[in-house]
Short mmCIF file of C-alpha atoms in Angstrom, two decimals:
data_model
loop_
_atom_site.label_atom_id
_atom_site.label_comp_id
_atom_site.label_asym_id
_atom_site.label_seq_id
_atom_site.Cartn_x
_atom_site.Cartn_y
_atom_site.Cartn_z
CA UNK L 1 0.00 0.00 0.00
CA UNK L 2 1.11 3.80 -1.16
CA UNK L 3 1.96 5.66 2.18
CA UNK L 4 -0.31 8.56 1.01
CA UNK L 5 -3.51 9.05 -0.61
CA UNK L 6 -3.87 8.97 -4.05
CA UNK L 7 -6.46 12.08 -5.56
CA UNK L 8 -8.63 10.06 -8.81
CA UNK L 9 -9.51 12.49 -11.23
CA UNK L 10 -12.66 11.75 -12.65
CA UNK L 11 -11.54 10.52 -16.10
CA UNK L 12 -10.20 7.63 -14.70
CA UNK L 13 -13.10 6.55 -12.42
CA UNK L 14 -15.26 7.01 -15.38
CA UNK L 15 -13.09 4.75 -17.85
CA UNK L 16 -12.90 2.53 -15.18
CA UNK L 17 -16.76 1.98 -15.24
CA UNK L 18 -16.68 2.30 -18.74
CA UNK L 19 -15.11 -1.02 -19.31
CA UNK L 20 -13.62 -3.56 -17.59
CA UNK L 21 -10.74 -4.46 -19.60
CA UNK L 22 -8.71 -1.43 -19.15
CA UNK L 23 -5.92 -0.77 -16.42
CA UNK L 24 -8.44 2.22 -14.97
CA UNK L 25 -10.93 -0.56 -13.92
CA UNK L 26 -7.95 -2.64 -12.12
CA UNK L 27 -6.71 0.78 -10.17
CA UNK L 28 -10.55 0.63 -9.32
CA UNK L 29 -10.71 -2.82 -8.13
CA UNK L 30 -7.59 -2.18 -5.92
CA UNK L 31 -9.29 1.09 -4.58
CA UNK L 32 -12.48 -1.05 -3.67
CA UNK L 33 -10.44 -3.56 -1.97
CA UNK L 34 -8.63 -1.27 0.23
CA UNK L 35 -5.21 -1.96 -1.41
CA UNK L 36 -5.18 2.03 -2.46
CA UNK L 37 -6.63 5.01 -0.24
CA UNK L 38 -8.20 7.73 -2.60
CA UNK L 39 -8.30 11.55 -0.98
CA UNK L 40 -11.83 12.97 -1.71
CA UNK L 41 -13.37 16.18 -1.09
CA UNK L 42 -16.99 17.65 -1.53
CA UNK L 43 -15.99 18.90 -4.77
CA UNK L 44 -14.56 16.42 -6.20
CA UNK L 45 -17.14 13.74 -5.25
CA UNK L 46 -20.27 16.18 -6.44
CA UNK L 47 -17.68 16.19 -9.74
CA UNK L 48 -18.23 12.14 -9.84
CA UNK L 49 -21.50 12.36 -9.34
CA UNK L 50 -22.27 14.70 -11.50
CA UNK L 51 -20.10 13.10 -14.45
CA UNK L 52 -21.56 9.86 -13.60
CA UNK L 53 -24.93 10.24 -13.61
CA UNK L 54 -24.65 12.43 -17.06
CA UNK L 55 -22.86 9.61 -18.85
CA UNK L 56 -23.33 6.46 -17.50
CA UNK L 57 -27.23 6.25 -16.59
CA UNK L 58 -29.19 4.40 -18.16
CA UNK L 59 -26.57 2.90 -20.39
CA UNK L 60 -24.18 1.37 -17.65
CA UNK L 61 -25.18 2.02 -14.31
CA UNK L 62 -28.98 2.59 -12.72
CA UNK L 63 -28.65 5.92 -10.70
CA UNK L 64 -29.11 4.25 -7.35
CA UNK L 65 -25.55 2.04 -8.83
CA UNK L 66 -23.78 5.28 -8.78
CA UNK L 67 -25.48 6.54 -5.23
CA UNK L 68 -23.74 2.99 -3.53
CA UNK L 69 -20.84 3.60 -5.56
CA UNK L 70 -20.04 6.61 -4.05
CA UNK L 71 -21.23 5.94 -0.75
CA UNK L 72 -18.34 2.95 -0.77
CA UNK L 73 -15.97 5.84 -1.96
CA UNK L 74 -17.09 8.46 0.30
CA UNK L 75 -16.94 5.50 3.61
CA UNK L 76 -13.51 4.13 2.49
CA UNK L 77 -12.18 7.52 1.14
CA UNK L 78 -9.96 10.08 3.51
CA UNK L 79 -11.82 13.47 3.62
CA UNK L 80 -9.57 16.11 3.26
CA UNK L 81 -10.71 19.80 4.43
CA UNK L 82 -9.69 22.48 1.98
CA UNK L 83 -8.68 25.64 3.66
CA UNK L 84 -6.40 27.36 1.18
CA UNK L 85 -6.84 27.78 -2.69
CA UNK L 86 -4.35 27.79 -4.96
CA UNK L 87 -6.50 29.68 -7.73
CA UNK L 88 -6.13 30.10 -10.38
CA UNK L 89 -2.79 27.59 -11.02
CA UNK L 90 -4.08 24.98 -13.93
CA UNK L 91 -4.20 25.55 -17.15
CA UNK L 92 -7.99 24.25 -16.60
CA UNK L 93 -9.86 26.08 -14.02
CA UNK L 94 -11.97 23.16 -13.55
CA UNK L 95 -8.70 20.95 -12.10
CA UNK L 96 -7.67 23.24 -9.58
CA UNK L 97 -9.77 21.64 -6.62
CA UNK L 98 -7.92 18.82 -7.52
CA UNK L 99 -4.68 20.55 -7.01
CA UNK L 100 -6.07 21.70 -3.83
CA UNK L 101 -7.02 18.54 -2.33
CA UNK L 102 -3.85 16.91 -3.39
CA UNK L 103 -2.03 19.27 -1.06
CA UNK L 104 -4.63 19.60 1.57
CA UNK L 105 -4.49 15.67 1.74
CA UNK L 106 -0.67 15.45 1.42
CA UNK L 107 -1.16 12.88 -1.64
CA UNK L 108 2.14 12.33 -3.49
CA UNK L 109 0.09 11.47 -6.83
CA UNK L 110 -3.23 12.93 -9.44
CA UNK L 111 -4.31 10.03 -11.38
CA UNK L 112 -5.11 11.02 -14.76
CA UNK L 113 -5.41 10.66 -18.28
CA UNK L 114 -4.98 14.60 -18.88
CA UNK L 115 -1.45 15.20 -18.14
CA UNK L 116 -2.09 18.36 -19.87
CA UNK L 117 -3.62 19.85 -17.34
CA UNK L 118 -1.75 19.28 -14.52
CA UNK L 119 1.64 21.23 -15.57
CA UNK L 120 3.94 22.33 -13.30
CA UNK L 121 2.32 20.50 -9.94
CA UNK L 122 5.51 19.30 -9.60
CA UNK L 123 6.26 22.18 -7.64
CA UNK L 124 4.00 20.81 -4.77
CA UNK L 125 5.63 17.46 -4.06
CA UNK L 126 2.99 15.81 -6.13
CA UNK L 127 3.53 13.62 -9.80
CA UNK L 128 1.00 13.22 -12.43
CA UNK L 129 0.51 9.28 -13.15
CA UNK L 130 -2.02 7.05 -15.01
CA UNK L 131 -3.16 3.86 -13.80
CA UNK L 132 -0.13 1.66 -15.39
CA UNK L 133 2.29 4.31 -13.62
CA UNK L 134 0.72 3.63 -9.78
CA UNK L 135 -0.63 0.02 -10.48
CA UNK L 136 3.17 -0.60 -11.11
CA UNK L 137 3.94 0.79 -7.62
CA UNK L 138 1.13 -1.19 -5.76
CA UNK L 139 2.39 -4.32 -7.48
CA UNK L 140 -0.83 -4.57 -9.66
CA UNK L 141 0.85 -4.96 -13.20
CA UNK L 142 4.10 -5.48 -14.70
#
């Protein structure tokens, strides 16, 4: 297990219930089974929720799928409390509360497919990985 919290940015919980042959859905599993803590924050989970009920339902998931989804996330997740912005940093507006809780959580790594957006975090202590990059440091692929 990671010694810090990993922050999920939404594209990869998304992809991960999108299908269940990609590497996202494996970082889920191991998030699910504990082997992973994910930092999570108001914003970020009314982000999931949000995103989630737009895309997947009806399609994938039944809206009360995505309520007990992110009730397990919310009960297994470590809440961090934001109490200083760092606004505007991102080249995306919409990715700073991610920033945010990153360093209000003292998470080492933003899981993400948009590398793009995440320049410079570096600066914080933090990397910018996507599920190969931290399943290879849990031990979940090769």
């Amino acid at each position: 297990m990671l010694d810090h919290p990993i922050v999920l940015d939404t594209n990869i919980l998304l992809s991960g219930l999108k299908s269940r042959k990609g590497l996202s859905f494996r970082l889920l599993e191991h998030v699910l089974a504990n082997d992973v803590r994910l930092a999570i924050s108001t914003p970020l989970i009314l982000e999931y929720e949000s995103t989630l009920k737009k895309v997947l339902v009806p399609q994938i998931l039944s809206l009360d799928d995505v309520d007990t989804l992110l009730d397990s996330i919310c009960s297994m997740g470590v809440q961090a409390r934001i109490f200083y912005l760092w606004r505007p940093y991102l080249k995306d507006p919409y990715d700073d509360h991610i920033l945010e809780l990153a360093v209000a959580a003292g998470s080492k790594y933003i899981v993400t497919y948009n590398r793009k957006d995440f320049q410079d975090v570096e600066r914080f202590g933090i990397q910018i990985m996507e599920p190969r990059e931290i399943l290879r440091l849990i031990g979940g692929v090769e």
